[in-house]
mmCIF file of N, CA and C in Angstrom:
data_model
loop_
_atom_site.group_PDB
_atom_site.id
_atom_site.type_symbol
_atom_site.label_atom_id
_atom_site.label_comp_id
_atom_site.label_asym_id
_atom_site.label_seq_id
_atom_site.Cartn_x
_atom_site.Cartn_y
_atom_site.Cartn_z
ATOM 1 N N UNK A 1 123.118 119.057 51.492
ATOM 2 C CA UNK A 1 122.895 119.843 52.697
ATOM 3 C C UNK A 1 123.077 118.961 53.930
ATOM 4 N N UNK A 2 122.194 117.762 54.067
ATOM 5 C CA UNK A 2 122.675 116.831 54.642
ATOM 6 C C UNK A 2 124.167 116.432 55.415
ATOM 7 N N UNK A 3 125.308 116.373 54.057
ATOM 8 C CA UNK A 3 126.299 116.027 54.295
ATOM 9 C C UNK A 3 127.053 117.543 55.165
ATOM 10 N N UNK A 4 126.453 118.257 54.648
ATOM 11 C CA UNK A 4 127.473 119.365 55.713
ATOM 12 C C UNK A 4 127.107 119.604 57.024
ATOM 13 N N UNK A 5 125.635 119.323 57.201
ATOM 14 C CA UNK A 5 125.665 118.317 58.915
ATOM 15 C C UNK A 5 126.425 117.604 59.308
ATOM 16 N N UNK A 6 126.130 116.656 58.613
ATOM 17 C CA UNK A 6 127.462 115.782 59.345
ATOM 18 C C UNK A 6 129.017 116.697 59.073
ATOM 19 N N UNK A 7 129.740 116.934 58.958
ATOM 20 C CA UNK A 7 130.635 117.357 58.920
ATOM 21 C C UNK A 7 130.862 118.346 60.037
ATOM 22 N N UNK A 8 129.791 119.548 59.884
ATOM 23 C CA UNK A 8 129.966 120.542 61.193
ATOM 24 C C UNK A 8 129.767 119.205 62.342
ATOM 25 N N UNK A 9 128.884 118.256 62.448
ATOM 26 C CA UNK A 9 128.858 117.878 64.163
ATOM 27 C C UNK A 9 130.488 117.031 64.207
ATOM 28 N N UNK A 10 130.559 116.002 63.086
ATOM 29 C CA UNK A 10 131.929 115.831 63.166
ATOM 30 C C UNK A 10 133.416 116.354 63.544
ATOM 31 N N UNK A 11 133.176 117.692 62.827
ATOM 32 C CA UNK A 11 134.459 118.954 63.289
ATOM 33 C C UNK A 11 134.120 119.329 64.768
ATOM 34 N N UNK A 12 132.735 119.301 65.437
ATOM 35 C CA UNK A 12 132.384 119.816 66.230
ATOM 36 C C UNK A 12 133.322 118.914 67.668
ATOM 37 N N UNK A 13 132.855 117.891 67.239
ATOM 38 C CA UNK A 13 132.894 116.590 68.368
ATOM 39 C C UNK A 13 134.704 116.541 68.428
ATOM 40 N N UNK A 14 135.386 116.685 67.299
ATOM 41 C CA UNK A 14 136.560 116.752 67.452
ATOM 42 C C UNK A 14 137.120 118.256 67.893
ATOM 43 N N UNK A 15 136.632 119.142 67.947
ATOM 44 C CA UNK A 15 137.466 120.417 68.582
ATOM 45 C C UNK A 15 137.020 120.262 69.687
ATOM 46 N N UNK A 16 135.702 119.953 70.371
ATOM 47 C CA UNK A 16 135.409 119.372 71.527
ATOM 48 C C UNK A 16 136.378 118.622 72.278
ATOM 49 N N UNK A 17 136.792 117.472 71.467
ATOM 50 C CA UNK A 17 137.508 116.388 72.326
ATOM 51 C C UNK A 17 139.420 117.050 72.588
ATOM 52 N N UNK A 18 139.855 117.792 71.400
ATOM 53 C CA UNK A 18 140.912 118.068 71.430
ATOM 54 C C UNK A 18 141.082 119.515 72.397
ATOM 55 N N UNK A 19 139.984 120.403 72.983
ATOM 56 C CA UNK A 19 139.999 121.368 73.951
ATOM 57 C C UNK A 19 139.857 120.579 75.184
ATOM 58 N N UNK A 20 139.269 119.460 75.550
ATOM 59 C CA UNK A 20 139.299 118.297 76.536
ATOM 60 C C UNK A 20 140.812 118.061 77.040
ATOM 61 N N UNK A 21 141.238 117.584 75.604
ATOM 62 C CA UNK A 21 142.673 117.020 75.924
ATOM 63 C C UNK A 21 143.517 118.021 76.103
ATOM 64 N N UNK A 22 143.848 119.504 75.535
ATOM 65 C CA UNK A 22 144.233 120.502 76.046
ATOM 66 C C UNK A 22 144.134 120.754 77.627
ATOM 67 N N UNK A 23 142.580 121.103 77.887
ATOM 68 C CA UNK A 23 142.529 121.164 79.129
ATOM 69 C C UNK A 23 143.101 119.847 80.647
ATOM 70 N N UNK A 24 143.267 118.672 79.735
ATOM 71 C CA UNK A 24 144.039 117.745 80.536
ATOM 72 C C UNK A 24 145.524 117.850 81.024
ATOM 73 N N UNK A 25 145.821 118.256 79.674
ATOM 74 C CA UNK A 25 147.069 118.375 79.753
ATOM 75 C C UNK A 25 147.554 119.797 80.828
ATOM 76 N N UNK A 26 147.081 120.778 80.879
ATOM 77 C CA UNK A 26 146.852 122.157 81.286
ATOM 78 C C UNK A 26 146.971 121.706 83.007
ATOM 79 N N UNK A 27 146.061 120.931 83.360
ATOM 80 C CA UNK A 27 146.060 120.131 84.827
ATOM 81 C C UNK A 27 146.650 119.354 84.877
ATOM 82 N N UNK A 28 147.626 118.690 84.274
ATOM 83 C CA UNK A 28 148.525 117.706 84.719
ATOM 84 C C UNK A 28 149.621 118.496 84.909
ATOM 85 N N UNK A 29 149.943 119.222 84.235
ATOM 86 C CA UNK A 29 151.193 120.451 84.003
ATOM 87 C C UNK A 29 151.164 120.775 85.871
ATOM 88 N N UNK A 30 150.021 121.329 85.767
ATOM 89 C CA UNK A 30 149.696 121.903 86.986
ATOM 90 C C UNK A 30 149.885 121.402 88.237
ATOM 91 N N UNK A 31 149.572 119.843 88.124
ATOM 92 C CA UNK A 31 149.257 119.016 89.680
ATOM 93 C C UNK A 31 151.168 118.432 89.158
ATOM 94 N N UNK A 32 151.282 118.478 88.378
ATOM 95 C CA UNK A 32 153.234 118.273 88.566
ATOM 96 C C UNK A 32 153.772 119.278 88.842
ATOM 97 N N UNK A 33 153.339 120.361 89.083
ATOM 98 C CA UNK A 33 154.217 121.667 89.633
ATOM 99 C C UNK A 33 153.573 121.708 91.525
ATOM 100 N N UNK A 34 152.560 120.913 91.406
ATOM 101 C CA UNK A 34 152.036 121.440 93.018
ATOM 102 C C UNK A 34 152.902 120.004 93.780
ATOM 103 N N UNK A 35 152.565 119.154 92.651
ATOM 104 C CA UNK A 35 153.349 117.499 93.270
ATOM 105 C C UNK A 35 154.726 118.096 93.746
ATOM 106 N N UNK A 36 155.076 118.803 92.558
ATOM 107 C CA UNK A 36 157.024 118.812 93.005
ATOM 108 C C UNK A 36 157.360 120.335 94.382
ATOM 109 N N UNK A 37 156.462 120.828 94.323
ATOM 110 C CA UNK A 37 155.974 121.744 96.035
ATOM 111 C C UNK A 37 155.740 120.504 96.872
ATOM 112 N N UNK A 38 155.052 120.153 97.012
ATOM 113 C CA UNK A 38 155.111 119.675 98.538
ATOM 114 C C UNK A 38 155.557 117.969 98.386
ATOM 115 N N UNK A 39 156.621 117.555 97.048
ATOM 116 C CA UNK A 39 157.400 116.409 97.681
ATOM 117 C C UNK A 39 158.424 116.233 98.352
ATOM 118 N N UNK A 40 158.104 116.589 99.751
ATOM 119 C CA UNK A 40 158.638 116.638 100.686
ATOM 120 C C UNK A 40 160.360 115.617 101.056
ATOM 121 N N UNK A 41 160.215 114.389 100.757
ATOM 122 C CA UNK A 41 160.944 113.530 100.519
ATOM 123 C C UNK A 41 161.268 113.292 99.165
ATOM 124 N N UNK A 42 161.246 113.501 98.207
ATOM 125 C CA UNK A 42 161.732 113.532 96.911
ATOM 126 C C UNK A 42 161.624 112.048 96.226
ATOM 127 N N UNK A 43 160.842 111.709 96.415
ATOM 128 C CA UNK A 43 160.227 110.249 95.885
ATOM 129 C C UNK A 43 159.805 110.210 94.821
ATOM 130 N N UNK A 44 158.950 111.646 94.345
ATOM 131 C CA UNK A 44 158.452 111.403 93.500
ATOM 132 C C UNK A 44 156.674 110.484 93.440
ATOM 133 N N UNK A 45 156.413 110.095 94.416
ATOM 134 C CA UNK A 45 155.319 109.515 95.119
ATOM 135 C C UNK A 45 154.724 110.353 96.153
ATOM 136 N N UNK A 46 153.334 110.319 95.997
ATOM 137 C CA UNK A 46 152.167 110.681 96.806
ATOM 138 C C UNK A 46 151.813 109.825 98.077
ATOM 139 N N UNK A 47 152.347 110.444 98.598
ATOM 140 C CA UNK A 47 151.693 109.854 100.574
ATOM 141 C C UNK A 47 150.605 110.781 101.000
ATOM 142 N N UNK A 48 150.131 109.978 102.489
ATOM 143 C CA UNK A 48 148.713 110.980 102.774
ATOM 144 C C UNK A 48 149.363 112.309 102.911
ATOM 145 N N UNK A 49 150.705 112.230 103.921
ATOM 146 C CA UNK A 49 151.079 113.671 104.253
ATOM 147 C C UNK A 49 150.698 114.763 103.326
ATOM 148 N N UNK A 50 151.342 114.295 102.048
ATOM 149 C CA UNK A 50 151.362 115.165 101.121
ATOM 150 C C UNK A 50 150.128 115.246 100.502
ATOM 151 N N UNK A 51 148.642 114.452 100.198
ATOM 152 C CA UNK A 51 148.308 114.860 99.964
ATOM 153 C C UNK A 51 147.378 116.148 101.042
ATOM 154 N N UNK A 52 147.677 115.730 101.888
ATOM 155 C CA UNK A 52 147.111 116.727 102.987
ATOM 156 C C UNK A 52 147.723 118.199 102.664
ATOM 157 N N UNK A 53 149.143 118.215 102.360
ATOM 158 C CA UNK A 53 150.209 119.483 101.911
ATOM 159 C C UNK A 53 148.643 119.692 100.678
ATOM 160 N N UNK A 54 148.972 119.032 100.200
ATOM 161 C CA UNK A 54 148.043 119.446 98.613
ATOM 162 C C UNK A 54 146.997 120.398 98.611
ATOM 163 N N UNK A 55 145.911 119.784 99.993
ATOM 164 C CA UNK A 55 144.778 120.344 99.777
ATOM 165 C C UNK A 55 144.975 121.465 100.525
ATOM 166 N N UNK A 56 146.366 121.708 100.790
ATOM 167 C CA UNK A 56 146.229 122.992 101.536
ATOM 168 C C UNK A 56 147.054 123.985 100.681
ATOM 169 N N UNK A 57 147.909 123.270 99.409
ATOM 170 C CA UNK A 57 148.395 124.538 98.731
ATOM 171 C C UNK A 57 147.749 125.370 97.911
ATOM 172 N N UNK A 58 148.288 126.484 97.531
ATOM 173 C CA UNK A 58 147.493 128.024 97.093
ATOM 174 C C UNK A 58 146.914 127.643 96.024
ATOM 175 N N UNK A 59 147.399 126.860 94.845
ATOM 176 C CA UNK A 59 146.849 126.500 93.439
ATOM 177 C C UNK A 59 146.041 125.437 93.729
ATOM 178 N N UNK A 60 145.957 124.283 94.452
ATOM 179 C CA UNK A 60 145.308 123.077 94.281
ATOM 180 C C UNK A 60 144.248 123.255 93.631
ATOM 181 N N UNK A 61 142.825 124.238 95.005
ATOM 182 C CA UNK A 61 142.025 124.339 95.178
ATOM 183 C C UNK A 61 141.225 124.725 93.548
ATOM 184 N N UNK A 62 141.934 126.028 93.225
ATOM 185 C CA UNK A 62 141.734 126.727 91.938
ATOM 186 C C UNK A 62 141.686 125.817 90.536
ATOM 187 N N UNK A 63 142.934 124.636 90.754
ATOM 188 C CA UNK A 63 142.959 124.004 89.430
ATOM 189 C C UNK A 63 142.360 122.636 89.702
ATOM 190 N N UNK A 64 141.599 122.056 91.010
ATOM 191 C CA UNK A 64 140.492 121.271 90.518
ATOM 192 C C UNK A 64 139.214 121.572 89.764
ATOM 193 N N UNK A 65 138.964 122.952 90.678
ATOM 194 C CA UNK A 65 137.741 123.613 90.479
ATOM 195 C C UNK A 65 137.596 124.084 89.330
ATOM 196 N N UNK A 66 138.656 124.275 88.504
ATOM 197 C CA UNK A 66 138.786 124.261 86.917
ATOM 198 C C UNK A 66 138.474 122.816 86.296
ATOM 199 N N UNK A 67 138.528 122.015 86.817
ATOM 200 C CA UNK A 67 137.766 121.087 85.576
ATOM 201 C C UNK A 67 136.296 120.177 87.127
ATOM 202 N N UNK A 68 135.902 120.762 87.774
ATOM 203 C CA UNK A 68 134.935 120.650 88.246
ATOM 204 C C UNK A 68 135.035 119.410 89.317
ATOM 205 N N UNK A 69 136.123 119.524 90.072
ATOM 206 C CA UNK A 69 136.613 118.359 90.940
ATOM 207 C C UNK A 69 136.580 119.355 92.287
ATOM 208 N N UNK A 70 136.268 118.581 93.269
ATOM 209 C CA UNK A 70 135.792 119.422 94.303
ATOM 210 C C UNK A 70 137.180 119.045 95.468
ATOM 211 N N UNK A 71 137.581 119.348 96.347
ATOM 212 C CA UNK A 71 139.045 119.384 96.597
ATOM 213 C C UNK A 71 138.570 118.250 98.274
ATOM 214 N N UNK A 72 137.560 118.467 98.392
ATOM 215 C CA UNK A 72 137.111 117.649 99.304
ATOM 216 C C UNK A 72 136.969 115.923 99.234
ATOM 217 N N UNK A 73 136.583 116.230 97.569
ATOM 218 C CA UNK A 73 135.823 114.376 97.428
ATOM 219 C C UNK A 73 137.253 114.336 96.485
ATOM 220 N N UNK A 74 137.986 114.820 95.993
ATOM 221 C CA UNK A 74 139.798 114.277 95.746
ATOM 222 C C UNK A 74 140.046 113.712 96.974
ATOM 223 N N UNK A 75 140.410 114.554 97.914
ATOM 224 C CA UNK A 75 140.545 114.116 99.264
ATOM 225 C C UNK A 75 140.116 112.361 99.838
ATOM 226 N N UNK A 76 138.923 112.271 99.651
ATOM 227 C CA UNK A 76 137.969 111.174 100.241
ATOM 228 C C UNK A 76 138.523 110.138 99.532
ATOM 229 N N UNK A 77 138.803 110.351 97.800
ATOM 230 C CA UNK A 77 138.824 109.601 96.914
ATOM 231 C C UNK A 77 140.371 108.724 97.175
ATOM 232 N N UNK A 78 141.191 109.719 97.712
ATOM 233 C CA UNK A 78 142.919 109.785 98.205
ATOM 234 C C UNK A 78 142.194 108.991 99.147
ATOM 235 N N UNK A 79 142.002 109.122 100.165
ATOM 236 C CA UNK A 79 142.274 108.120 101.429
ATOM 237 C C UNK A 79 141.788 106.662 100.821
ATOM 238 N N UNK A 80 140.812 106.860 100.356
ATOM 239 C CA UNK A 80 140.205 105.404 99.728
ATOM 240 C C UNK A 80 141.589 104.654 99.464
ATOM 241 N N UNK A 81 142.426 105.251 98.518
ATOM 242 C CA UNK A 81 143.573 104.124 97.681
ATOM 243 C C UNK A 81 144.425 104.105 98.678
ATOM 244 N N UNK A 82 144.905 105.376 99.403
ATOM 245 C CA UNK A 82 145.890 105.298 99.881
ATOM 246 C C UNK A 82 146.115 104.457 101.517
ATOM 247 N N UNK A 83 145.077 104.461 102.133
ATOM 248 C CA UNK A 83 144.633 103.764 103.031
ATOM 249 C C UNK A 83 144.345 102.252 103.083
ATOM 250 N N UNK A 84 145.049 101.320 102.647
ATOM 251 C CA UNK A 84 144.871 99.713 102.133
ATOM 252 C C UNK A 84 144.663 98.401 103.502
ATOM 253 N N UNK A 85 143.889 99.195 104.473
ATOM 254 C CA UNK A 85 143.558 98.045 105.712
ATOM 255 C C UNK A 85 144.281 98.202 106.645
ATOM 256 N N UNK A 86 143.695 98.064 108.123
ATOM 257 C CA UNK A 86 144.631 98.005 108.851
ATOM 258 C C UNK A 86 145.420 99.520 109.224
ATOM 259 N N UNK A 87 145.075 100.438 108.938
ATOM 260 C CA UNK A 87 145.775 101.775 109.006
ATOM 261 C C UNK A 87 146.926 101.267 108.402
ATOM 262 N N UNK A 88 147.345 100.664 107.379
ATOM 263 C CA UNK A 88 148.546 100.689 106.485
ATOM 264 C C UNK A 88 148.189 101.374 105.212
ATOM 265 N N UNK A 89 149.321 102.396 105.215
ATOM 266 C CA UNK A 89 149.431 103.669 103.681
ATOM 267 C C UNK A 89 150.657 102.884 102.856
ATOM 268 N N UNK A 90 149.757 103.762 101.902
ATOM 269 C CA UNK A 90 151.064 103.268 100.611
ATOM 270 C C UNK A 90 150.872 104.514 99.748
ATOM 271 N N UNK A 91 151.199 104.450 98.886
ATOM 272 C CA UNK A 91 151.932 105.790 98.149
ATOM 273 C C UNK A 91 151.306 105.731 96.282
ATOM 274 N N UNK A 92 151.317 107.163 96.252
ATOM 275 C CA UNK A 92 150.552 106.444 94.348
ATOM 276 C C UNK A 92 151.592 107.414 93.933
ATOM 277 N N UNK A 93 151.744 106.676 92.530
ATOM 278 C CA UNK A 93 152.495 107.508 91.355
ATOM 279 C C UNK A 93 151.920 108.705 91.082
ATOM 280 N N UNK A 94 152.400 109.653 90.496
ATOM 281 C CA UNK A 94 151.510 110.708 89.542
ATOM 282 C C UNK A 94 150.837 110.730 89.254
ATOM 283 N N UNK A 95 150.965 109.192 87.910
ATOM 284 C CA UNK A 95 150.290 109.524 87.221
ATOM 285 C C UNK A 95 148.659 108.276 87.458
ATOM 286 N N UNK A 96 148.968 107.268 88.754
ATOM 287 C CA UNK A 96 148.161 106.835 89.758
ATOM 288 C C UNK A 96 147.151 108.186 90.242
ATOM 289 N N UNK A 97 147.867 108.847 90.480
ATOM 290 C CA UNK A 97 146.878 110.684 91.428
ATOM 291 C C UNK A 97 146.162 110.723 90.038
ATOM 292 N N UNK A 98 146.513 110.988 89.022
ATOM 293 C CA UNK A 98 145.896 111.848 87.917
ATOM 294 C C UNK A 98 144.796 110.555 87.471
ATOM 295 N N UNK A 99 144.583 109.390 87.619
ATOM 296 C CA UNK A 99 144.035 108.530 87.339
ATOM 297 C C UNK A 99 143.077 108.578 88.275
ATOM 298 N N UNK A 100 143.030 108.786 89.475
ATOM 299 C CA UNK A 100 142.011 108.615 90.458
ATOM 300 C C UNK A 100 140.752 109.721 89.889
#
């Protein structure tokens, strides 16, 4: 009886982790369809401009708030990297954004 405890929390912890990674994937899909809207210059790289475009396009808002990211403290979190001293910007990869 024992052992089929462990097993359900085992199966548990793994459909857990693999609806996680679903849902990651689901928002990356997503922030590469809003990235390729407002890359303005075709870089392929995130500047403030754009992320400013970001927090103002129609989906952003909806698909942070789907995994519980608030579109404000993304924001805060963006200027942090992107802002490196001195009022000098620099630019993040994708998959740099999806890391923050």
């Amino acid at each position: 009886i024992m052992l089929i405890g462990v097993l359900c929390e085992v199966v548990s912890a793994i459909s857990a982790t693999e609806r996680e990674q679903i849902l990651i994937e689901k928002v990356q899909d997503k922030f590469g369809k809003i990235v390729g809207d407002i890359d303005t210059d075709g870089d392929m790289m995130i500047s403030w401009s754009e992320v400013v475009s970001m927090s103002e396009h129609k989906d952003a808002g909806a698909t942070l708030a789907s995994v519980n990211i608030n579109m404000a403290d993304m924001i805060e979190i963006a200027d942090d990297l992107i802002f490196t001293g001195l009022n000098q910007q620099k630019s993040m990869t994708f998959d740099e954004f999806m890391a923050m």
